[in-house]
Amino acid sequence: MIKLSTASRGAVLTIFLAAAGTQARAQTVTPIGTIQTSGVLAMAGTYTVEGIVTAVYPGLSPAGFYVQNDAATADGDPTTSDALYVVQSSPTVAAGTRVRITGAVQEMPTTPSFNQAVLTSPIITVLATGQNLPPFTLLNNATFAIADAEAFEGMLVQFSAPVTVSDVATLKSRGELNISTRGLVYQPTQYVDPNDDPASGTSSTGTTNVPAVTAYQAANVQKSLLLDDGLAATNPSPTPYLDAATGTVRVGSTLASLRGIMGYGSSKWRIQPLPGANAPVVTTVRPPVPTFSPLSVKLASFNVLNYFNGDGAGGGFPTSRGALTLADFNRQRAKIITAIAQMNADVVGLIEIENDGTGPNSAIQDLVNGLNQVMGPGTYAIINDGVLRQPNNTDLIHCAIIYKPAAVTPYGNVLLASVTGVFERPPVAQLFITTRTAARDTFALVVNHLKSKASGSGANADQGDGQGASNLRRKQQATALVQFINGAVLPAGTRYVVSVGDYNANYEEDPMDILRAAGFVLGSPASSASYVFSGLSGSLDHAVLTPSLLGHAAVEKWHINAAEPEFLEYDVAGAATDITSPFRSSDHDPVLIGLNFGGVVTAAARPAAGVQVEVFPNPAAAGFSLRITGLAPTEALTLDVVSALGQRVLALHGPAAELQAETGRRTAAFQPGAYLLHLRGAGFSQTLRVVKQ
C-alpha cells in the first residue's frame, strides 16, 4: 500500500513494501526539495529519496551521479531544488534509471561536499530502467542571476537563448569555459566612466561614479558561470569544446540552447555537460581581415608580443623578454609575419618590439626582412628612430613604424616626444605623403605605449576605481601626448593625425577622456574590444583621430589574438604552434584604419553576405532611422552612435527590430552635426556616417 500526503511543502511519501516471507515494513521517502530547502544549505540528516538518475560522472571528484524528482515526487516549490548529487566512487547506475536511495545528506565546505548538496553512503534500490528524464527547467537568459542558482542546484536546466564564451583561460588546464548568459563580459570601465555620468563626459578627475563601476562588475558576476567538462582531471586530453576544423574556441563563441546540470564546485556555479543529443555544441567563427570601401591609404597598429631576435645572428637566447630559444623565436616570427602580411597595411605602427636600433641585426630589421621575403623585395621599409637605440626611451622595448615605399613617402624627419621623466616608451611619429592617388595628401601616424596597469605605488597605486595601477602616470602621459601632437606633429605639416597603440586604458578611463577633452575622436565604439584580462574584455588598443578625419576614417580591430586561447601561443604550444596562422600571434588584437581623404570610408569585419544596413534619411532633419535586413530576428546587435567629438551619445543593445524602433526616437533630439553609427553583430561590423541638419 502507498499512502500519499501532500498537505504541505514538507510532505512525505510513506511506502509499505512487502517482501515474501517477511513482515511489511514502512519506509519514508522525502521529496528532495524538502531536504534542499529554500535557503543556502540543505538540511543535514539521513533520508530516503526517490527520483530519476539524470547524469553519471565517474570522472568527477568525488565521483557520482545526479538524481532528480520527477513531477509526481517533487515538492512543487519553485524556490527549492529537486535534485541531489549522490556520491558513489564507482557509479553503478545509468541515466534514466528510477532509483530509491537512502543515505546521509550534507552540504559543507569540506570533502565530499565542497558546498554542494550531496548524499553520501548511498543504499540504492533500482525501481525501473529506461525512464524519461525529468523536463529541463528553462532559465531566462535576460533575468537569470547567479544569486538565484541555488533553486536549481543539481537540476536539469536549459537556457532560453544562446550563451557566450567569455573566457578560455582554464580550458586546457581544467576543461572549463567561462560563459555568460548575456553576451560578452566587459571590463566595467569599458562602458562606465569612473567620474562621469553619463559616460559621454570628458572629466578625468574624481570618483563620483565609482559606485556605478562597482555595480557593473557585480552585474558581470551575476551573469557568469562555468561550462565544465564533467571531469576532475587536469589537462584533459583531448581538450574539450574545440572546433574540429580550427582547433580553437574563442571568447565570443556561442552555445545555442545550452542544456546541462546546474552543478557547484571550487566555489563556482557550473553547468555539467550531458551526453548525446543534449551535449554542448560550441559555435566558433574566426573573423577574416576587415575590409574597407575604397581607400587612400590603410594603416595598422600591432603589438608584436615582445619581439626580440636575440643577437640577430641566431644566438643570444634566451632573450630578456621575448623568446627563450631560437626555435621559439622562429615560431613567433612566422606568426607575426603572417599576421602583418594578411593585414597588408601601407603603414604599420609596432608596439613591444626590441629597443635595439635599426641596424642590420636589429629586431625591426629582422621583421622587415621576413616581411619582404614573403611579400616581395622592398615591400616594407623602416622609419629610422635611432640607429642603436631609440632616444629618450628607458625601456627594453619601443614603438616603431614601418611603411610601404610604393604607397607613401615619408615627409620630414621622424618625431619623438622629447619631454623627460614622463614616458617609459615615448611616442614616435612620422608624416607621410600618399602616392597612389593623383591628389596627394599628407597625414601623420603616432605610435604609443602608455604605462601598464600592473604596478604602481603611492598616488599610482590602484585606487579601486576600476582603472588599475598607475592611472595617474597614464594621465600624465596622455596630457604629454596631446602636447606632442599639438606642438610637434600638427605643426610639421598636416591636419590629419592618427594616434595608435597600446594606451593601457579602457574606453571610458581617464587617459582617453583627456584625449577627448582635447578634441580628439576615438575611432572605435566601446563594444570593440582588443584585450581580455581575468575573463573581462576591454580595449587597451585604440586609434585616436583628429576631428578632421571624421567620416574620412574607418577603424576596425581584427580579433585574431585576445579571443583565442593562450595555449595556441608560440611559447606555450611549442612545436605544435601553427606557424601558418595569424591567430594568437600576440595577446592584443591589431587595429586597422582605412583613410579616404576624398570621401566617406566605411568598414566591415566580414563581407556582410545577405546583411544590409541602411540609415535614412541622410541628411536628417529630425531623427534618423535604421533598416537592417538579412539577420535572424533574435540575433543580438550592438549599436553605438559617436559624435564628432568622439563621444558615445547613444548605445543600444538588442535584436534588429528593437534597434530600428528605438533609433529614430532616440536621435530626434541630437544636435546638428556628423555622427558615426557603428553596428556589430555575431561576426560582422559595419560603420555608417549620417549628418543631422
PDB file of C-alpha atoms in Angstrom, residues 299 442-446 481-482 484-486 489-491 494-500 503 515-516 518-523 543-555 593 595 597 643-646 676:
ATOM      1  CA  LEU A 299      47.189  51.887 -41.570  1.00  0.00           C
ATOM      2  CA  THR A 442      49.686  64.371 -46.017  1.00  0.00           C
ATOM      3  CA  PHE A 443      48.923  62.585 -42.760  1.00  0.00           C
ATOM      4  CA  ALA A 444      50.769  61.589 -39.610  1.00  0.00           C
ATOM      5  CA  LEU A 445      50.903  58.329 -37.696  1.00  0.00           C
ATOM      6  CA  VAL A 446      51.739  58.477 -33.988  1.00  0.00           C
ATOM      7  CA  LEU A 481      50.738  63.117 -25.884  1.00  0.00           C
ATOM      8  CA  VAL A 482      48.230  65.897 -26.563  1.00  0.00           C
ATOM      9  CA  PHE A 484      53.259  66.379 -28.548  1.00  0.00           C
ATOM     10  CA  ILE A 485      50.599  66.159 -31.256  1.00  0.00           C
ATOM     11  CA  ASN A 486      49.559  69.803 -30.987  1.00  0.00           C
ATOM     12  CA  VAL A 489      53.130  66.728 -35.123  1.00  0.00           C
ATOM     13  CA  LEU A 490      50.440  69.055 -36.474  1.00  0.00           C
ATOM     14  CA  PRO A 491      52.855  71.981 -36.997  1.00  0.00           C
ATOM     15  CA  THR A 494      49.409  68.072 -41.638  1.00  0.00           C
ATOM     16  CA  ARG A 495      45.885  68.376 -40.292  1.00  0.00           C
ATOM     17  CA  TYR A 496      45.279  64.627 -40.322  1.00  0.00           C
ATOM     18  CA  VAL A 497      46.684  62.678 -37.383  1.00  0.00           C
ATOM     19  CA  VAL A 498      46.067  59.060 -36.424  1.00  0.00           C
ATOM     20  CA  SER A 499      47.413  58.198 -32.979  1.00  0.00           C
ATOM     21  CA  VAL A 500      47.518  54.447 -32.378  1.00  0.00           C
ATOM     22  CA  TYR A 503      47.111  53.051 -24.263  1.00  0.00           C
ATOM     23  CA  LEU A 515      42.277  62.947 -25.371  1.00  0.00           C
ATOM     24  CA  ARG A 516      38.541  63.508 -25.923  1.00  0.00           C
ATOM     25  CA  ALA A 518      41.435  67.930 -26.266  1.00  0.00           C
ATOM     26  CA  GLY A 519      39.137  67.397 -29.262  1.00  0.00           C
ATOM     27  CA  PHE A 520      40.377  64.017 -30.475  1.00  0.00           C
ATOM     28  CA  VAL A 521      37.999  61.273 -31.604  1.00  0.00           C
ATOM     29  CA  LEU A 522      38.118  57.588 -30.670  1.00  0.00           C
ATOM     30  CA  GLY A 523      37.631  55.675 -33.882  1.00  0.00           C
ATOM     31  CA  ALA A 543      43.025  54.574 -32.923  1.00  0.00           C
ATOM     32  CA  VAL A 544      42.586  58.201 -31.874  1.00  0.00           C
ATOM     33  CA  LEU A 545      41.842  60.656 -34.685  1.00  0.00           C
ATOM     34  CA  THR A 546      41.899  64.370 -35.239  1.00  0.00           C
ATOM     35  CA  PRO A 547      38.330  65.638 -35.885  1.00  0.00           C
ATOM     36  CA  SER A 548      39.342  66.440 -39.463  1.00  0.00           C
ATOM     37  CA  LEU A 549      39.237  62.702 -40.152  1.00  0.00           C
ATOM     38  CA  LEU A 550      35.639  62.221 -39.059  1.00  0.00           C
ATOM     39  CA  GLY A 551      33.893  60.404 -41.891  1.00  0.00           C
ATOM     40  CA  HIS A 552      37.186  60.018 -43.751  1.00  0.00           C
ATOM     41  CA  ALA A 553      38.399  57.223 -41.472  1.00  0.00           C
ATOM     42  CA  ALA A 554      37.066  53.834 -40.509  1.00  0.00           C
ATOM     43  CA  VAL A 555      38.587  51.800 -37.700  1.00  0.00           C
ATOM     44  CA  ILE A 593      42.454  52.133 -40.053  1.00  0.00           C
ATOM     45  CA  LEU A 595      41.592  56.580 -44.712  1.00  0.00           C
ATOM     46  CA  PHE A 597      40.721  61.873 -47.902  1.00  0.00           C
ATOM     47  CA  SER A 643      29.544  62.365 -32.164  1.00  0.00           C
ATOM     48  CA  ALA A 644      32.085  64.490 -33.983  1.00  0.00           C
ATOM     49  CA  LEU A 645      33.920  64.898 -30.671  1.00  0.00           C
ATOM     50  CA  GLY A 646      34.295  61.165 -30.326  1.00  0.00           C
ATOM     51  CA  LEU A 676      29.173  57.725 -36.906  1.00  0.00           C
TER      52      LEU A 676
END
